[in-house]
Amino acid sequence: MEASVGIRARPGAWAGLEKPRGACSARVPAAGLTAEKLPARLALGTDPRRSTDPVLRAAKMKASCCKKSTGTEKVHYSADEALILQQKAQDVLPYLDGRCIYLVGMMGSGKTTVGKILAEVLGYSFFDSDKLVEKAVGISSVAEIFQLHSEAFFRDNESEVLRDLSSMHRLVVATGGGAVIRPINWSYMKKGLTVWLDVPLDALARRIAAVGTASRPLLHQESGDPYAKAYAKLTSLFEKRMDSYANADARVSLEHIALKQGHNDVTILTPSTIAIEALLKMESFLTEKAMVRN
């Protein structure tokens, strides 16, 4: 791990998770299909969503995603955390065998920030499925897609994106909060490893209320006290999705992490701490699966 990561994350860094979501970390190495391998099939102007060739669509999405995103902040962590992350990544990599990692969880749970850390230490590429849908349909935000079309239109394109990503390898994918509601999406994600970031709804509601709901189309229609409305809507959504989230191969509970540290405040957990726990949970699942198989 390079020396440039040796800046300690500030306490309370969890409160900054999933600020404006960039498409890709510039320091994450590209993997899998590249334009060099398929130059004739990467015609400029081709809409990957409309292409009937899944390899072309997947490669087009990779080419459009893995460019430096202006305004995207890099997550820093201490030298001690960097060492632990690197050690755990090396433990997990042989068991992953190139399989993709799909992060699932409620909106605002930190999938993008934690996903970028995991991609960096594993040498994987990072994708945000919401950003790929936006690129595929040519609309700049999920909220605008919902407004101009419908949630069903967004979900159809989300499923197509996950289908295309499932044909690739060595990716960390931050999925949208509602990606778990369609069984077909699980058939794609189960080709890799699924990890649920489980964050208490109270913490999610406070964070979302603080930053606003303009980018959260399923919350933005509500008026009144921001926290109360966010908490009520998140509770309703979670009750519909909780069984689906539980299908994940590994569960990363922020409450459990906080208790291990001797407190119950999940808002002071750093993204790197959550990423370390994710690697531990992945290792546990994969080693147990390997033992059963052998």
PDB file of C-alpha atoms in Angstrom:
ATOM      1  CA  MET A   1       0.000   0.000   0.000  1.00  0.00           C
ATOM      2  CA  GLU A   2       1.397   3.354  -0.968  1.00  0.00           C
ATOM      3  CA  ALA A   3       2.457   5.943   1.544  1.00  0.00           C
ATOM      4  CA  SER A   4      -0.155   8.366   0.240  1.00  0.00           C
ATOM      5  CA  VAL A   5      -2.873   6.494   2.125  1.00  0.00           C
ATOM      6  CA  GLY A   6      -1.329   7.268   5.492  1.00  0.00           C
ATOM      7  CA  ILE A   7      -3.753  10.057   6.392  1.00  0.00           C
ATOM      8  CA  ARG A   8      -6.103   9.154   9.192  1.00  0.00           C
ATOM      9  CA  ALA A   9      -9.806   9.420   8.477  1.00  0.00           C
ATOM     10  CA  ARG A  10     -11.530  11.883  10.757  1.00  0.00           C
ATOM     11  CA  PRO A  11     -13.898  10.556  13.457  1.00  0.00           C
ATOM     12  CA  GLY A  12     -17.417  10.655  12.185  1.00  0.00           C
ATOM     13  CA  ALA A  13     -16.331   9.909   8.627  1.00  0.00           C
ATOM     14  CA  TRP A  14     -19.343   7.599   8.205  1.00  0.00           C
ATOM     15  CA  ALA A  15     -21.519  10.714   8.122  1.00  0.00           C
ATOM     16  CA  GLY A  16     -19.850  11.608   4.828  1.00  0.00           C
ATOM     17  CA  LEU A  17     -20.442   8.295   3.097  1.00  0.00           C
ATOM     18  CA  GLU A  18     -22.051   8.461  -0.321  1.00  0.00           C
ATOM     19  CA  LYS A  19     -21.613  12.151  -0.911  1.00  0.00           C
ATOM     20  CA  PRO A  20     -21.995  12.980  -4.630  1.00  0.00           C
ATOM     21  CA  ARG A  21     -21.229   9.630  -6.139  1.00  0.00           C
ATOM     22  CA  GLY A  22     -18.405   9.462  -8.659  1.00  0.00           C
ATOM     23  CA  ALA A  23     -18.282   6.778 -11.303  1.00  0.00           C
ATOM     24  CA  CYS A  24     -14.846   5.379 -10.638  1.00  0.00           C
ATOM     25  CA  SER A  25     -11.748   5.826  -8.533  1.00  0.00           C
ATOM     26  CA  ALA A  26      -8.852   6.901 -10.728  1.00  0.00           C
ATOM     27  CA  ARG A  27      -6.446   4.716  -8.774  1.00  0.00           C
ATOM     28  CA  VAL A  28      -8.438   1.515  -9.178  1.00  0.00           C
ATOM     29  CA  PRO A  29      -6.801  -0.577 -11.913  1.00  0.00           C
ATOM     30  CA  ALA A  30      -8.973  -1.640 -14.812  1.00  0.00           C
ATOM     31  CA  ALA A  31      -9.670  -5.346 -15.184  1.00  0.00           C
ATOM     32  CA  GLY A  32     -11.456  -7.685 -17.566  1.00  0.00           C
ATOM     33  CA  LEU A  33     -12.534  -6.455 -20.999  1.00  0.00           C
ATOM     34  CA  THR A  34     -10.722  -3.477 -22.500  1.00  0.00           C
ATOM     35  CA  ALA A  35     -11.063  -1.391 -25.634  1.00  0.00           C
ATOM     36  CA  GLU A  36      -7.707  -2.739 -26.786  1.00  0.00           C
ATOM     37  CA  LYS A  37      -9.080  -6.288 -26.814  1.00  0.00           C
ATOM     38  CA  LEU A  38     -12.239  -5.349 -28.731  1.00  0.00           C
ATOM     39  CA  PRO A  39     -11.410  -2.247 -30.787  1.00  0.00           C
ATOM     40  CA  ALA A  40     -13.752  -3.034 -33.675  1.00  0.00           C
ATOM     41  CA  ARG A  41     -16.728  -3.579 -31.384  1.00  0.00           C
ATOM     42  CA  LEU A  42     -16.473  -0.333 -29.415  1.00  0.00           C
ATOM     43  CA  ALA A  43     -17.992   2.022 -31.974  1.00  0.00           C
ATOM     44  CA  LEU A  44     -18.399   5.552 -30.655  1.00  0.00           C
ATOM     45  CA  GLY A  45     -21.980   6.623 -30.212  1.00  0.00           C
ATOM     46  CA  THR A  46     -23.300   3.115 -29.663  1.00  0.00           C
ATOM     47  CA  ASP A  47     -25.836   3.038 -26.852  1.00  0.00           C
ATOM     48  CA  PRO A  48     -24.797   0.049 -24.671  1.00  0.00           C
ATOM     49  CA  ARG A  49     -28.345  -0.295 -23.368  1.00  0.00           C
ATOM     50  CA  ARG A  50     -29.762  -0.788 -26.868  1.00  0.00           C
ATOM     51  CA  SER A  51     -27.007  -3.068 -28.138  1.00  0.00           C
ATOM     52  CA  THR A  52     -27.986  -6.713 -28.487  1.00  0.00           C
ATOM     53  CA  ASP A  53     -24.379  -7.781 -27.857  1.00  0.00           C
ATOM     54  CA  PRO A  54     -23.858  -8.230 -24.095  1.00  0.00           C
ATOM     55  CA  VAL A  55     -20.064  -8.250 -24.455  1.00  0.00           C
ATOM     56  CA  LEU A  56     -20.145  -4.938 -26.317  1.00  0.00           C
ATOM     57  CA  ARG A  57     -22.482  -3.396 -23.764  1.00  0.00           C
ATOM     58  CA  ALA A  58     -20.337  -4.532 -20.857  1.00  0.00           C
ATOM     59  CA  ALA A  59     -17.151  -3.267 -22.484  1.00  0.00           C
ATOM     60  CA  LYS A  60     -18.770   0.065 -23.366  1.00  0.00           C
ATOM     61  CA  MET A  61     -19.865   0.520 -19.766  1.00  0.00           C
ATOM     62  CA  LYS A  62     -16.347  -0.259 -18.552  1.00  0.00           C
ATOM     63  CA  ALA A  63     -14.805   2.244 -20.943  1.00  0.00           C
ATOM     64  CA  SER A  64     -17.250   4.983 -19.898  1.00  0.00           C
ATOM     65  CA  CYS A  65     -16.965   4.278 -16.179  1.00  0.00           C
ATOM     66  CA  CYS A  66     -13.243   3.892 -15.652  1.00  0.00           C
ATOM     67  CA  LYS A  67     -12.324   7.471 -16.423  1.00  0.00           C
ATOM     68  CA  LYS A  68     -11.265   9.914 -13.753  1.00  0.00           C
ATOM     69  CA  SER A  69     -14.332  11.586 -12.296  1.00  0.00           C
ATOM     70  CA  THR A  70     -13.791  15.241 -11.486  1.00  0.00           C
ATOM     71  CA  GLY A  71     -14.787  16.234  -7.998  1.00  0.00           C
ATOM     72  CA  THR A  72     -14.550  12.704  -6.605  1.00  0.00           C
ATOM     73  CA  GLU A  73     -12.714  12.687  -3.286  1.00  0.00           C
ATOM     74  CA  LYS A  74     -10.359   9.867  -2.424  1.00  0.00           C
ATOM     75  CA  VAL A  75     -10.938   8.165   0.908  1.00  0.00           C
ATOM     76  CA  HIS A  76      -7.842   8.221   3.102  1.00  0.00           C
ATOM     77  CA  TYR A  77      -7.013   5.946   5.996  1.00  0.00           C
ATOM     78  CA  SER A  78      -4.222   5.458   8.503  1.00  0.00           C
ATOM     79  CA  ALA A  79      -1.088   3.406   7.941  1.00  0.00           C
ATOM     80  CA  ASP A  80      -2.350   0.803  10.429  1.00  0.00           C
ATOM     81  CA  GLU A  81      -5.678   0.531   8.597  1.00  0.00           C
ATOM     82  CA  ALA A  82      -3.869   0.333   5.266  1.00  0.00           C
ATOM     83  CA  LEU A  83      -1.793  -2.595   6.498  1.00  0.00           C
ATOM     84  CA  ILE A  84      -4.846  -4.454   7.828  1.00  0.00           C
ATOM     85  CA  LEU A  85      -6.772  -3.811   4.614  1.00  0.00           C
ATOM     86  CA  GLN A  86      -3.909  -5.104   2.507  1.00  0.00           C
ATOM     87  CA  GLN A  87      -3.430  -8.198   4.660  1.00  0.00           C
ATOM     88  CA  LYS A  88      -7.113  -9.097   4.648  1.00  0.00           C
ATOM     89  CA  ALA A  89      -7.353  -8.448   0.905  1.00  0.00           C
ATOM     90  CA  GLN A  90      -4.519 -10.910   0.295  1.00  0.00           C
ATOM     91  CA  ASP A  91      -6.314 -13.472   2.469  1.00  0.00           C
ATOM     92  CA  VAL A  92      -9.558 -13.095   0.513  1.00  0.00           C
ATOM     93  CA  LEU A  93      -8.227 -12.890  -3.056  1.00  0.00           C
ATOM     94  CA  PRO A  94      -7.413 -16.607  -3.540  1.00  0.00           C
ATOM     95  CA  TYR A  95     -10.927 -17.574  -2.488  1.00  0.00           C
ATOM     96  CA  LEU A  96     -12.565 -14.911  -4.672  1.00  0.00           C
ATOM     97  CA  ASP A  97     -10.867 -16.318  -7.768  1.00  0.00           C
ATOM     98  CA  GLY A  98     -11.809 -13.237  -9.786  1.00  0.00           C
ATOM     99  CA  ARG A  99     -15.479 -13.234  -8.884  1.00  0.00           C
ATOM    100  CA  CYS A 100     -17.269  -9.892  -8.721  1.00  0.00           C
ATOM    101  CA  ILE A 101     -18.419  -8.348  -5.432  1.00  0.00           C
ATOM    102  CA  TYR A 102     -21.865  -6.745  -5.249  1.00  0.00           C
ATOM    103  CA  LEU A 103     -22.587  -4.389  -2.349  1.00  0.00           C
ATOM    104  CA  VAL A 104     -26.271  -4.180  -1.417  1.00  0.00           C
ATOM    105  CA  GLY A 105     -28.038  -2.131   1.218  1.00  0.00           C
ATOM    106  CA  MET A 106     -30.333   0.811   1.839  1.00  0.00           C
ATOM    107  CA  MET A 107     -29.772   4.196   0.243  1.00  0.00           C
ATOM    108  CA  GLY A 108     -27.055   6.150   2.032  1.00  0.00           C
ATOM    109  CA  SER A 109     -25.477   3.062   3.594  1.00  0.00           C
ATOM    110  CA  GLY A 110     -22.028   3.785   2.168  1.00  0.00           C
ATOM    111  CA  LYS A 111     -21.852   1.275  -0.664  1.00  0.00           C
ATOM    112  CA  THR A 112     -19.968   3.632  -2.979  1.00  0.00           C
ATOM    113  CA  THR A 113     -17.331   4.777  -0.492  1.00  0.00           C
ATOM    114  CA  VAL A 114     -16.704   1.325   0.972  1.00  0.00           C
ATOM    115  CA  GLY A 115     -16.789  -0.187  -2.508  1.00  0.00           C
ATOM    116  CA  LYS A 116     -13.998   2.065  -3.734  1.00  0.00           C
ATOM    117  CA  ILE A 117     -11.801   1.064  -0.798  1.00  0.00           C
ATOM    118  CA  LEU A 118     -12.442  -2.630  -1.435  1.00  0.00           C
ATOM    119  CA  ALA A 119     -11.713  -2.223  -5.150  1.00  0.00           C
ATOM    120  CA  GLU A 120      -8.428  -0.471  -4.446  1.00  0.00           C
ATOM    121  CA  VAL A 121      -7.050  -3.012  -1.979  1.00  0.00           C
ATOM    122  CA  LEU A 122      -8.233  -6.003  -4.030  1.00  0.00           C
ATOM    123  CA  GLY A 123      -6.955  -4.630  -7.329  1.00  0.00           C
ATOM    124  CA  TYR A 124     -10.495  -4.690  -8.733  1.00  0.00           C
ATOM    125  CA  SER A 125     -12.354  -2.120 -10.846  1.00  0.00           C
ATOM    126  CA  PHE A 126     -15.218  -0.171  -9.282  1.00  0.00           C
ATOM    127  CA  PHE A 127     -18.677   0.460 -10.717  1.00  0.00           C
ATOM    128  CA  ASP A 128     -21.739   2.292  -9.435  1.00  0.00           C
ATOM    129  CA  SER A 129     -24.778   0.651 -11.053  1.00  0.00           C
ATOM    130  CA  ASP A 130     -26.896   3.815 -10.728  1.00  0.00           C
ATOM    131  CA  LYS A 131     -24.272   5.796 -12.652  1.00  0.00           C
ATOM    132  CA  LEU A 132     -24.197   3.167 -15.366  1.00  0.00           C
ATOM    133  CA  VAL A 133     -27.987   3.356 -15.749  1.00  0.00           C
ATOM    134  CA  GLU A 134     -27.727   7.133 -16.054  1.00  0.00           C
ATOM    135  CA  LYS A 135     -25.120   6.753 -18.807  1.00  0.00           C
ATOM    136  CA  ALA A 136     -27.108   4.057 -20.585  1.00  0.00           C
ATOM    137  CA  VAL A 137     -30.288   6.122 -20.843  1.00  0.00           C
ATOM    138  CA  GLY A 138     -28.546   9.477 -21.282  1.00  0.00           C
ATOM    139  CA  ILE A 139     -30.110  11.119 -18.228  1.00  0.00           C
ATOM    140  CA  SER A 140     -27.936  12.758 -15.581  1.00  0.00           C
ATOM    141  CA  SER A 141     -29.579  11.509 -12.381  1.00  0.00           C
ATOM    142  CA  VAL A 142     -31.730   8.707 -11.020  1.00  0.00           C
ATOM    143  CA  ALA A 143     -34.194  11.276  -9.672  1.00  0.00           C
ATOM    144  CA  GLU A 144     -34.642  12.682 -13.176  1.00  0.00           C
ATOM    145  CA  ILE A 145     -35.122   9.202 -14.632  1.00  0.00           C
ATOM    146  CA  PHE A 146     -37.904   8.575 -12.133  1.00  0.00           C
ATOM    147  CA  GLN A 147     -39.480  11.930 -12.960  1.00  0.00           C
ATOM    148  CA  LEU A 148     -39.275  11.703 -16.760  1.00  0.00           C
ATOM    149  CA  HIS A 149     -40.068   8.005 -17.046  1.00  0.00           C
ATOM    150  CA  SER A 150     -40.918   5.810 -14.058  1.00  0.00           C
ATOM    151  CA  GLU A 151     -39.420   3.618 -11.380  1.00  0.00           C
ATOM    152  CA  ALA A 152     -40.234   0.574 -13.532  1.00  0.00           C
ATOM    153  CA  PHE A 153     -38.253   2.070 -16.432  1.00  0.00           C
ATOM    154  CA  PHE A 154     -35.291   2.597 -14.122  1.00  0.00           C
ATOM    155  CA  ARG A 155     -35.555  -0.944 -12.701  1.00  0.00           C
ATOM    156  CA  ASP A 156     -35.631  -2.459 -16.200  1.00  0.00           C
ATOM    157  CA  ASN A 157     -32.414  -0.672 -17.117  1.00  0.00           C
ATOM    158  CA  GLU A 158     -30.881  -1.512 -13.740  1.00  0.00           C
ATOM    159  CA  SER A 159     -31.479  -5.201 -14.431  1.00  0.00           C
ATOM    160  CA  GLU A 160     -29.859  -4.883 -17.858  1.00  0.00           C
ATOM    161  CA  VAL A 161     -26.804  -3.213 -16.312  1.00  0.00           C
ATOM    162  CA  LEU A 162     -26.451  -5.959 -13.684  1.00  0.00           C
ATOM    163  CA  ARG A 163     -26.845  -8.607 -16.372  1.00  0.00           C
ATOM    164  CA  ASP A 164     -23.988  -7.112 -18.377  1.00  0.00           C
ATOM    165  CA  LEU A 165     -21.738  -6.683 -15.344  1.00  0.00           C
ATOM    166  CA  SER A 166     -22.337 -10.301 -14.334  1.00  0.00           C
ATOM    167  CA  SER A 167     -20.508 -11.433 -17.480  1.00  0.00           C
ATOM    168  CA  MET A 168     -17.333  -9.725 -16.279  1.00  0.00           C
ATOM    169  CA  HIS A 169     -14.761 -10.430 -13.562  1.00  0.00           C
ATOM    170  CA  ARG A 170     -12.810  -8.619 -10.832  1.00  0.00           C
ATOM    171  CA  LEU A 171     -15.346  -5.864 -10.223  1.00  0.00           C
ATOM    172  CA  VAL A 172     -16.742  -4.257  -7.090  1.00  0.00           C
ATOM    173  CA  VAL A 173     -20.272  -3.027  -7.823  1.00  0.00           C
ATOM    174  CA  ALA A 174     -22.210  -0.609  -5.616  1.00  0.00           C
ATOM    175  CA  THR A 175     -25.851  -1.376  -6.384  1.00  0.00           C
ATOM    176  CA  GLY A 176     -28.880   0.835  -5.883  1.00  0.00           C
ATOM    177  CA  GLY A 177     -30.873   0.371  -2.711  1.00  0.00           C
ATOM    178  CA  GLY A 178     -33.777  -1.267  -4.534  1.00  0.00           C
ATOM    179  CA  ALA A 179     -31.772  -3.591  -6.762  1.00  0.00           C
ATOM    180  CA  VAL A 180     -32.542  -6.484  -4.417  1.00  0.00           C
ATOM    181  CA  ILE A 181     -36.289  -6.433  -5.029  1.00  0.00           C
ATOM    182  CA  ARG A 182     -36.128  -8.214  -8.386  1.00  0.00           C
ATOM    183  CA  PRO A 183     -35.293 -11.941  -8.278  1.00  0.00           C
ATOM    184  CA  ILE A 184     -33.674 -11.692 -11.723  1.00  0.00           C
ATOM    185  CA  ASN A 185     -31.088  -9.319 -10.272  1.00  0.00           C
ATOM    186  CA  TRP A 186     -30.105 -11.921  -7.697  1.00  0.00           C
ATOM    187  CA  SER A 187     -29.528 -14.439 -10.482  1.00  0.00           C
ATOM    188  CA  TYR A 188     -26.938 -12.026 -11.872  1.00  0.00           C
ATOM    189  CA  MET A 189     -25.380 -10.986  -8.562  1.00  0.00           C
ATOM    190  CA  LYS A 190     -25.135 -14.559  -7.257  1.00  0.00           C
ATOM    191  CA  LYS A 191     -22.589 -15.246  -9.990  1.00  0.00           C
ATOM    192  CA  GLY A 192     -20.300 -13.280  -7.696  1.00  0.00           C
ATOM    193  CA  LEU A 193     -20.288 -12.489  -3.980  1.00  0.00           C
ATOM    194  CA  THR A 194     -22.994 -10.327  -2.396  1.00  0.00           C
ATOM    195  CA  VAL A 195     -22.314  -8.221   0.700  1.00  0.00           C
ATOM    196  CA  TRP A 196     -25.032  -6.402   2.661  1.00  0.00           C
ATOM    197  CA  LEU A 197     -24.053  -3.166   4.426  1.00  0.00           C
ATOM    198  CA  ASP A 198     -26.578  -3.142   7.270  1.00  0.00           C
ATOM    199  CA  VAL A 199     -26.916   0.329   8.802  1.00  0.00           C
ATOM    200  CA  PRO A 200     -29.461   1.264  11.510  1.00  0.00           C
ATOM    201  CA  LEU A 201     -32.395   3.176  10.026  1.00  0.00           C
ATOM    202  CA  ASP A 202     -32.089   5.946  12.617  1.00  0.00           C
ATOM    203  CA  ALA A 203     -28.528   6.679  11.487  1.00  0.00           C
ATOM    204  CA  LEU A 204     -29.545   6.563   7.828  1.00  0.00           C
ATOM    205  CA  ALA A 205     -32.468   8.931   8.401  1.00  0.00           C
ATOM    206  CA  ARG A 206     -30.304  11.461  10.248  1.00  0.00           C
ATOM    207  CA  ARG A 207     -27.659  11.418   7.565  1.00  0.00           C
ATOM    208  CA  ILE A 208     -30.134  11.705   4.673  1.00  0.00           C
ATOM    209  CA  ALA A 209     -32.074  14.471   6.436  1.00  0.00           C
ATOM    210  CA  ALA A 210     -28.825  16.388   6.919  1.00  0.00           C
ATOM    211  CA  VAL A 211     -27.728  16.237   3.261  1.00  0.00           C
ATOM    212  CA  GLY A 212     -31.186  16.483   1.679  1.00  0.00           C
ATOM    213  CA  THR A 213     -33.370  14.157  -0.376  1.00  0.00           C
ATOM    214  CA  ALA A 214     -33.109  15.779  -3.821  1.00  0.00           C
ATOM    215  CA  SER A 215     -31.075  12.832  -5.155  1.00  0.00           C
ATOM    216  CA  ARG A 216     -33.326  10.243  -3.460  1.00  0.00           C
ATOM    217  CA  PRO A 217     -36.449   9.947  -5.643  1.00  0.00           C
ATOM    218  CA  LEU A 218     -38.243   7.553  -3.296  1.00  0.00           C
ATOM    219  CA  LEU A 219     -37.918  10.086  -0.456  1.00  0.00           C
ATOM    220  CA  HIS A 220     -38.095  13.446  -2.197  1.00  0.00           C
ATOM    221  CA  GLN A 221     -41.865  13.475  -2.601  1.00  0.00           C
ATOM    222  CA  GLU A 222     -42.345  13.727   1.143  1.00  0.00           C
ATOM    223  CA  SER A 223     -42.765  17.086   2.903  1.00  0.00           C
ATOM    224  CA  GLY A 224     -42.546  18.040   6.559  1.00  0.00           C
ATOM    225  CA  ASP A 225     -39.855  17.369   9.149  1.00  0.00           C
ATOM    226  CA  PRO A 226     -36.917  15.904   7.145  1.00  0.00           C
ATOM    227  CA  TYR A 227     -35.829  13.385   9.759  1.00  0.00           C
ATOM    228  CA  ALA A 228     -39.328  12.127  10.620  1.00  0.00           C
ATOM    229  CA  LYS A 229     -40.293  11.752   6.972  1.00  0.00           C
ATOM    230  CA  ALA A 230     -37.022  10.092   6.050  1.00  0.00           C
ATOM    231  CA  TYR A 231     -37.241   7.668   8.948  1.00  0.00           C
ATOM    232  CA  ALA A 232     -40.854   6.733   8.160  1.00  0.00           C
ATOM    233  CA  LYS A 233     -40.140   6.139   4.474  1.00  0.00           C
ATOM    234  CA  LEU A 234     -36.908   4.238   5.150  1.00  0.00           C
ATOM    235  CA  THR A 235     -38.754   2.018   7.615  1.00  0.00           C
ATOM    236  CA  SER A 236     -41.426   1.255   5.028  1.00  0.00           C
ATOM    237  CA  LEU A 237     -38.839   0.481   2.348  1.00  0.00           C
ATOM    238  CA  PHE A 238     -36.751  -1.665   4.681  1.00  0.00           C
ATOM    239  CA  GLU A 239     -39.730  -3.769   5.725  1.00  0.00           C
ATOM    240  CA  LYS A 240     -40.311  -4.585   2.052  1.00  0.00           C
ATOM    241  CA  ARG A 241     -36.662  -5.305   1.344  1.00  0.00           C
ATOM    242  CA  MET A 242     -35.261  -6.836   4.519  1.00  0.00           C
ATOM    243  CA  ASP A 243     -35.814 -10.441   3.450  1.00  0.00           C
ATOM    244  CA  SER A 244     -34.149  -9.683   0.130  1.00  0.00           C
ATOM    245  CA  TYR A 245     -31.127  -8.077   1.797  1.00  0.00           C
ATOM    246  CA  ALA A 246     -30.841 -11.170   3.975  1.00  0.00           C
ATOM    247  CA  ASN A 247     -30.153 -13.209   0.812  1.00  0.00           C
ATOM    248  CA  ALA A 248     -26.672 -11.689   0.704  1.00  0.00           C
ATOM    249  CA  ASP A 249     -23.736 -14.016   1.203  1.00  0.00           C
ATOM    250  CA  ALA A 250     -22.215 -11.785   3.889  1.00  0.00           C
ATOM    251  CA  ARG A 251     -23.742  -9.222   6.251  1.00  0.00           C
ATOM    252  CA  VAL A 252     -21.741  -6.280   7.573  1.00  0.00           C
ATOM    253  CA  SER A 253     -23.600  -4.890  10.579  1.00  0.00           C
ATOM    254  CA  LEU A 254     -22.457  -1.424  11.642  1.00  0.00           C
ATOM    255  CA  GLU A 255     -24.096  -1.992  15.021  1.00  0.00           C
ATOM    256  CA  HIS A 256     -21.928  -5.087  15.484  1.00  0.00           C
ATOM    257  CA  ILE A 257     -18.761  -3.192  14.512  1.00  0.00           C
ATOM    258  CA  ALA A 258     -19.562  -0.402  16.984  1.00  0.00           C
ATOM    259  CA  LEU A 259     -20.201  -2.887  19.787  1.00  0.00           C
ATOM    260  CA  LYS A 260     -16.855  -4.578  19.103  1.00  0.00           C
ATOM    261  CA  GLN A 261     -15.252  -1.168  19.566  1.00  0.00           C
ATOM    262  CA  GLY A 262     -17.041  -0.692  22.884  1.00  0.00           C
ATOM    263  CA  HIS A 263     -19.695   1.854  21.923  1.00  0.00           C
ATOM    264  CA  ASN A 264     -23.026   2.060  20.114  1.00  0.00           C
ATOM    265  CA  ASP A 265     -22.511   5.090  17.874  1.00  0.00           C
ATOM    266  CA  VAL A 266     -22.267   3.905  14.261  1.00  0.00           C
ATOM    267  CA  THR A 267     -21.795   7.459  12.980  1.00  0.00           C
ATOM    268  CA  ILE A 268     -18.171   7.564  14.177  1.00  0.00           C
ATOM    269  CA  LEU A 269     -17.170   4.450  12.234  1.00  0.00           C
ATOM    270  CA  THR A 270     -14.768   5.203   9.391  1.00  0.00           C
ATOM    271  CA  PRO A 271     -15.264   3.805   5.885  1.00  0.00           C
ATOM    272  CA  SER A 272     -11.987   1.892   6.221  1.00  0.00           C
ATOM    273  CA  THR A 273     -13.221   0.211   9.420  1.00  0.00           C
ATOM    274  CA  ILE A 274     -16.364  -0.890   7.585  1.00  0.00           C
ATOM    275  CA  ALA A 275     -14.271  -2.125   4.640  1.00  0.00           C
ATOM    276  CA  ILE A 276     -12.085  -4.197   6.985  1.00  0.00           C
ATOM    277  CA  GLU A 277     -15.198  -5.811   8.475  1.00  0.00           C
ATOM    278  CA  ALA A 278     -16.483  -6.509   4.964  1.00  0.00           C
ATOM    279  CA  LEU A 279     -13.255  -8.326   4.106  1.00  0.00           C
ATOM    280  CA  LEU A 280     -13.487 -10.349   7.320  1.00  0.00           C
ATOM    281  CA  LYS A 281     -17.065 -11.358   6.553  1.00  0.00           C
ATOM    282  CA  MET A 282     -16.198 -12.255   2.969  1.00  0.00           C
ATOM    283  CA  GLU A 283     -13.270 -14.368   4.146  1.00  0.00           C
ATOM    284  CA  SER A 284     -15.459 -16.169   6.661  1.00  0.00           C
ATOM    285  CA  PHE A 285     -18.123 -16.965   4.063  1.00  0.00           C
ATOM    286  CA  LEU A 286     -15.665 -18.040   1.382  1.00  0.00           C
ATOM    287  CA  THR A 287     -13.511 -20.234   3.619  1.00  0.00           C
ATOM    288  CA  GLU A 288     -16.583 -21.957   5.057  1.00  0.00           C
ATOM    289  CA  LYS A 289     -17.881 -22.545   1.553  1.00  0.00           C
ATOM    290  CA  ALA A 290     -14.513 -23.954   0.487  1.00  0.00           C
ATOM    291  CA  MET A 291     -14.474 -26.326   3.475  1.00  0.00           C
ATOM    292  CA  VAL A 292     -17.942 -27.616   2.648  1.00  0.00           C
ATOM    293  CA  ARG A 293     -17.002 -28.098  -0.994  1.00  0.00           C
ATOM    294  CA  ASN A 294     -13.832 -30.014  -0.075  1.00  0.00           C
TER     295      ASN A 294
END
